[in-house]
Amino acid sequence: MRRLILLGLVCALSAPLAFARAIPDPAQGHAPGNEEVQKPIAQAGYGVGVNYQLQCAGCHLGDGTGSAANDTPRMKGFVGNFLKVPGGREFLVRVPGMSQSALNNAQLADLLNWLMRKDGMAGESLPADYQPYTAEEVTALRAQTMLNLPGTRSELIKAMRAQGIAIDDGMTAGTMDSPTANQ
């Protein structure tokens, strides 16, 4: 019986110490370097490469290779093909990851233009007549919700195939499909 009372007393005295770690001290200050409230991404002034890492790389990976296992298409060497078919330019702005990103319209236009470089993600897929996105264009397109992402993308891929564009987006059965494959 003595041991039981002693054990109860030890538990009662140690409980406040266990709870002390779970309950924050309201008078505790910020950790050094965190005194300032974090700025929203749209106001932080990050460069385009950082914005890609924050807004796109989580799904498309840092090098734009995407992941079929996660249902995320490759951008690297392929994304410029969307600009070769009607509706593709608009699609790139309206994809939920873009249209719903934390970037403002000018930053989103800069990011899209960064992706569309020959020495960037688009690579050789970039059409010769590429016109850079503007903040005004992004503003107008972003206001239009895309209701059927898979269906819209599928129609664009069909249009690419009809033009003879090889589909190498990491998503379709048999990459580097011929224009007549999977029809």
GROMACS .gro file of C-alpha atoms in nm:
model
  183
    1MET     CA    1   0.000   0.000   0.000
    2ARG     CA    2   0.287   0.231   0.084
    3ARG     CA    3   0.434   0.180  -0.260
    4LEU     CA    4   0.104   0.265  -0.427
    5ILE     CA    5   0.076   0.590  -0.233
    6LEU     CA    6   0.436   0.676  -0.308
    7LEU     CA    7   0.383   0.601  -0.681
    8GLY     CA    8   0.070   0.820  -0.685
    9LEU     CA    9   0.259   1.104  -0.519
   10VAL     CA   10   0.545   1.080  -0.773
   11CYS     CA   11   0.295   1.084  -1.061
   12ALA     CA   12   0.109   1.383  -0.919
   13LEU     CA   13   0.429   1.581  -0.872
   14SER     CA   14   0.571   1.499  -1.217
   15ALA     CA   15   0.249   1.571  -1.411
   16PRO     CA   16   0.296   1.950  -1.414
   17LEU     CA   17   0.642   1.899  -1.566
   18ALA     CA   18   0.498   1.683  -1.847
   19PHE     CA   19   0.221   1.935  -1.919
   20ALA     CA   20   0.466   2.225  -1.911
   21ARG     CA   21   0.613   2.111  -2.243
   22ALA     CA   22   0.269   2.096  -2.411
   23ILE     CA   23   0.142   2.437  -2.300
   24PRO     CA   24   0.323   2.731  -2.462
   25ASP     CA   25   0.438   3.023  -2.254
   26PRO     CA   26   0.231   3.326  -2.365
   27ALA     CA   27   0.516   3.558  -2.268
   28GLN     CA   28   0.770   3.372  -2.482
   29GLY     CA   29   0.924   3.587  -2.757
   30HIS     CA   30   1.003   3.494  -3.117
   31ALA     CA   31   1.306   3.285  -3.200
   32PRO     CA   32   1.599   3.500  -3.314
   33GLY     CA   33   1.551   3.597  -3.679
   34ASN     CA   34   1.173   3.542  -3.668
   35GLU     CA   35   1.072   3.870  -3.512
   36GLU     CA   36   0.906   3.992  -3.833
   37VAL     CA   37   0.577   3.847  -3.958
   38GLN     CA   38   0.628   3.641  -4.273
   39LYS     CA   39   0.533   3.824  -4.592
   40PRO     CA   40   0.294   3.664  -4.839
   41ILE     CA   41   0.476   3.516  -5.140
   42ALA     CA   42   0.321   3.776  -5.370
   43GLN     CA   43   0.490   4.049  -5.162
   44ALA     CA   44   0.816   3.874  -5.078
   45GLY     CA   45   1.001   3.974  -5.395
   46TYR     CA   46   1.145   3.629  -5.465
   47GLY     CA   47   1.306   3.561  -5.800
   48VAL     CA   48   1.137   3.347  -6.064
   49GLY     CA   49   1.347   3.039  -5.983
   50VAL     CA   50   1.247   3.056  -5.617
   51ASN     CA   51   0.882   3.104  -5.715
   52TYR     CA   52   0.908   2.789  -5.931
   53GLN     CA   53   1.048   2.596  -5.635
   54LEU     CA   54   0.773   2.723  -5.404
   55GLN     CA   55   0.478   2.690  -5.642
   56CYS     CA   56   0.562   2.414  -5.895
   57ALA     CA   57   0.849   2.189  -5.787
   58GLY     CA   58   0.646   2.008  -5.523
   59CYS     CA   59   0.456   1.831  -5.802
   60HIS     CA   60   0.660   1.878  -6.120
   61LEU     CA   61   0.991   1.829  -5.934
   62GLY     CA   62   1.282   2.068  -5.937
   63ASP     CA   63   1.388   1.980  -6.290
   64GLY     CA   64   1.037   1.966  -6.441
   65THR     CA   65   1.035   1.589  -6.500
   66GLY     CA   66   0.702   1.538  -6.323
   67SER     CA   67   0.584   1.208  -6.180
   68ALA     CA   68   0.344   0.970  -6.351
   69ALA     CA   69   0.298   0.793  -6.017
   70ASN     CA   70   0.158   1.119  -5.876
   71ASP     CA   71  -0.035   1.201  -6.195
   72THR     CA   72   0.190   1.499  -6.266
   73PRO     CA   73   0.308   1.548  -6.626
   74ARG     CA   74   0.659   1.634  -6.740
   75MET     CA   75   0.714   1.997  -6.831
   76LYS     CA   76   1.079   1.973  -6.930
   77GLY     CA   77   1.111   1.963  -7.307
   78PHE     CA   78   0.734   1.935  -7.352
   79VAL     CA   79   0.539   2.227  -7.202
   80GLY     CA   80   0.593   2.454  -7.504
   81ASN     CA   81   0.382   2.218  -7.716
   82PHE     CA   82   0.070   2.354  -7.546
   83LEU     CA   83   0.135   2.685  -7.722
   84LYS     CA   84   0.111   2.511  -8.059
   85VAL     CA   85  -0.258   2.420  -8.027
   86PRO     CA   86  -0.568   2.637  -7.985
   87GLY     CA   87  -0.654   2.678  -7.617
   88GLY     CA   88  -0.314   2.560  -7.494
   89ARG     CA   89  -0.187   2.905  -7.401
   90GLU     CA   90  -0.496   2.966  -7.191
   91PHE     CA   91  -0.472   2.618  -7.038
   92LEU     CA   92  -0.126   2.686  -6.894
   93VAL     CA   93  -0.255   2.989  -6.702
   94ARG     CA   94  -0.578   2.819  -6.594
   95VAL     CA   95  -0.423   2.497  -6.461
   96PRO     CA   96  -0.520   2.501  -6.091
   97GLY     CA   97  -0.158   2.501  -5.972
   98MET     CA   98  -0.102   2.822  -6.166
   99SER     CA   99  -0.435   3.000  -6.138
  100GLN     CA  100  -0.463   2.928  -5.766
  101SER     CA  101  -0.100   2.993  -5.678
  102ALA     CA  102   0.000   3.254  -5.422
  103LEU     CA  103   0.174   3.458  -5.693
  104ASN     CA  104   0.030   3.785  -5.818
  105ASN     CA  105  -0.054   3.819  -6.189
  106ALA     CA  106   0.277   3.983  -6.285
  107GLN     CA  107   0.476   3.717  -6.099
  108LEU     CA  108   0.272   3.443  -6.266
  109ALA     CA  109   0.337   3.594  -6.610
  110ASP     CA  110   0.709   3.609  -6.527
  111LEU     CA  111   0.703   3.245  -6.413
  112LEU     CA  112   0.527   3.131  -6.732
  113ASN     CA  113   0.776   3.325  -6.945
  114TRP     CA  114   1.061   3.171  -6.746
  115LEU     CA  115   0.920   2.823  -6.813
  116MET     CA  116   0.891   2.903  -7.185
  117ARG     CA  117   1.260   2.961  -7.248
  118LYS     CA  118   1.457   2.751  -7.498
  119ASP     CA  119   1.723   2.709  -7.229
  120GLY     CA  120   1.457   2.637  -6.968
  121MET     CA  121   1.167   2.397  -6.923
  122ALA     CA  122   1.019   2.437  -7.271
  123GLY     CA  123   1.345   2.367  -7.451
  124GLU     CA  124   1.294   2.264  -7.812
  125SER     CA  125   0.916   2.238  -7.762
  126LEU     CA  126   0.887   2.618  -7.761
  127PRO     CA  127   0.719   2.744  -8.080
  128ALA     CA  128   0.920   2.987  -8.294
  129ASP     CA  129   0.641   3.248  -8.278
  130TYR     CA  130   0.618   3.252  -7.896
  131GLN     CA  131   0.480   3.574  -7.751
  132PRO     CA  132   0.552   3.636  -7.381
  133TYR     CA  133   0.266   3.634  -7.134
  134THR     CA  134   0.166   3.970  -6.986
  135ALA     CA  135   0.023   4.046  -6.644
  136GLU     CA  136  -0.295   4.173  -6.813
  137GLU     CA  137  -0.339   3.848  -7.007
  138VAL     CA  138  -0.283   3.642  -6.693
  139THR     CA  139  -0.534   3.855  -6.502
  140ALA     CA  140  -0.805   3.791  -6.761
  141LEU     CA  141  -0.733   3.419  -6.796
  142ARG     CA  142  -0.697   3.355  -6.425
  143ALA     CA  143  -1.053   3.479  -6.369
  144GLN     CA  144  -1.187   3.188  -6.580
  145THR     CA  145  -1.215   2.868  -6.378
  146MET     CA  146  -1.124   2.541  -6.548
  147LEU     CA  147  -1.398   2.293  -6.462
  148ASN     CA  148  -1.257   1.982  -6.630
  149LEU     CA  149  -0.877   1.967  -6.613
  150PRO     CA  150  -0.836   1.608  -6.737
  151GLY     CA  151  -1.085   1.656  -7.021
  152THR     CA  152  -0.936   1.987  -7.129
  153ARG     CA  153  -0.583   1.845  -7.121
  154SER     CA  154  -0.694   1.535  -7.312
  155GLU     CA  155  -0.842   1.749  -7.591
  156LEU     CA  156  -0.521   1.951  -7.614
  157ILE     CA  157  -0.313   1.632  -7.634
  158LYS     CA  158  -0.542   1.508  -7.917
  159ALA     CA  159  -0.487   1.837  -8.101
  160MET     CA  160  -0.110   1.798  -8.058
  161ARG     CA  161  -0.124   1.444  -8.196
  162ALA     CA  162  -0.329   1.568  -8.492
  163GLN     CA  163  -0.042   1.808  -8.570
  164GLY     CA  164   0.209   1.523  -8.550
  165ILE     CA  165   0.358   1.630  -8.218
  166ALA     CA  166   0.511   1.336  -8.030
  167ILE     CA  167   0.362   1.313  -7.683
  168ASP     CA  168   0.645   1.281  -7.434
  169ASP     CA  169   0.486   1.415  -7.118
  170GLY     CA  170   0.553   1.113  -6.898
  171MET     CA  171   0.180   1.050  -6.861
  172THR     CA  172   0.067   0.864  -7.169
  173ALA     CA  173   0.116   0.496  -7.234
  174GLY     CA  174   0.437   0.462  -7.431
  175THR     CA  175   0.624   0.789  -7.423
  176MET     CA  176   0.725   0.943  -7.751
  177ASP     CA  177   0.395   0.823  -7.901
  178SER     CA  178   0.352   0.845  -8.270
  179PRO     CA  179   0.077   1.082  -8.383
  180THR     CA  180  -0.148   0.784  -8.457
  181ALA     CA  181  -0.090   0.593  -8.133
  182ASN     CA  182  -0.366   0.561  -7.875
  183GLN     CA  183  -0.642   0.683  -8.103
   0.00000   0.00000   0.00000
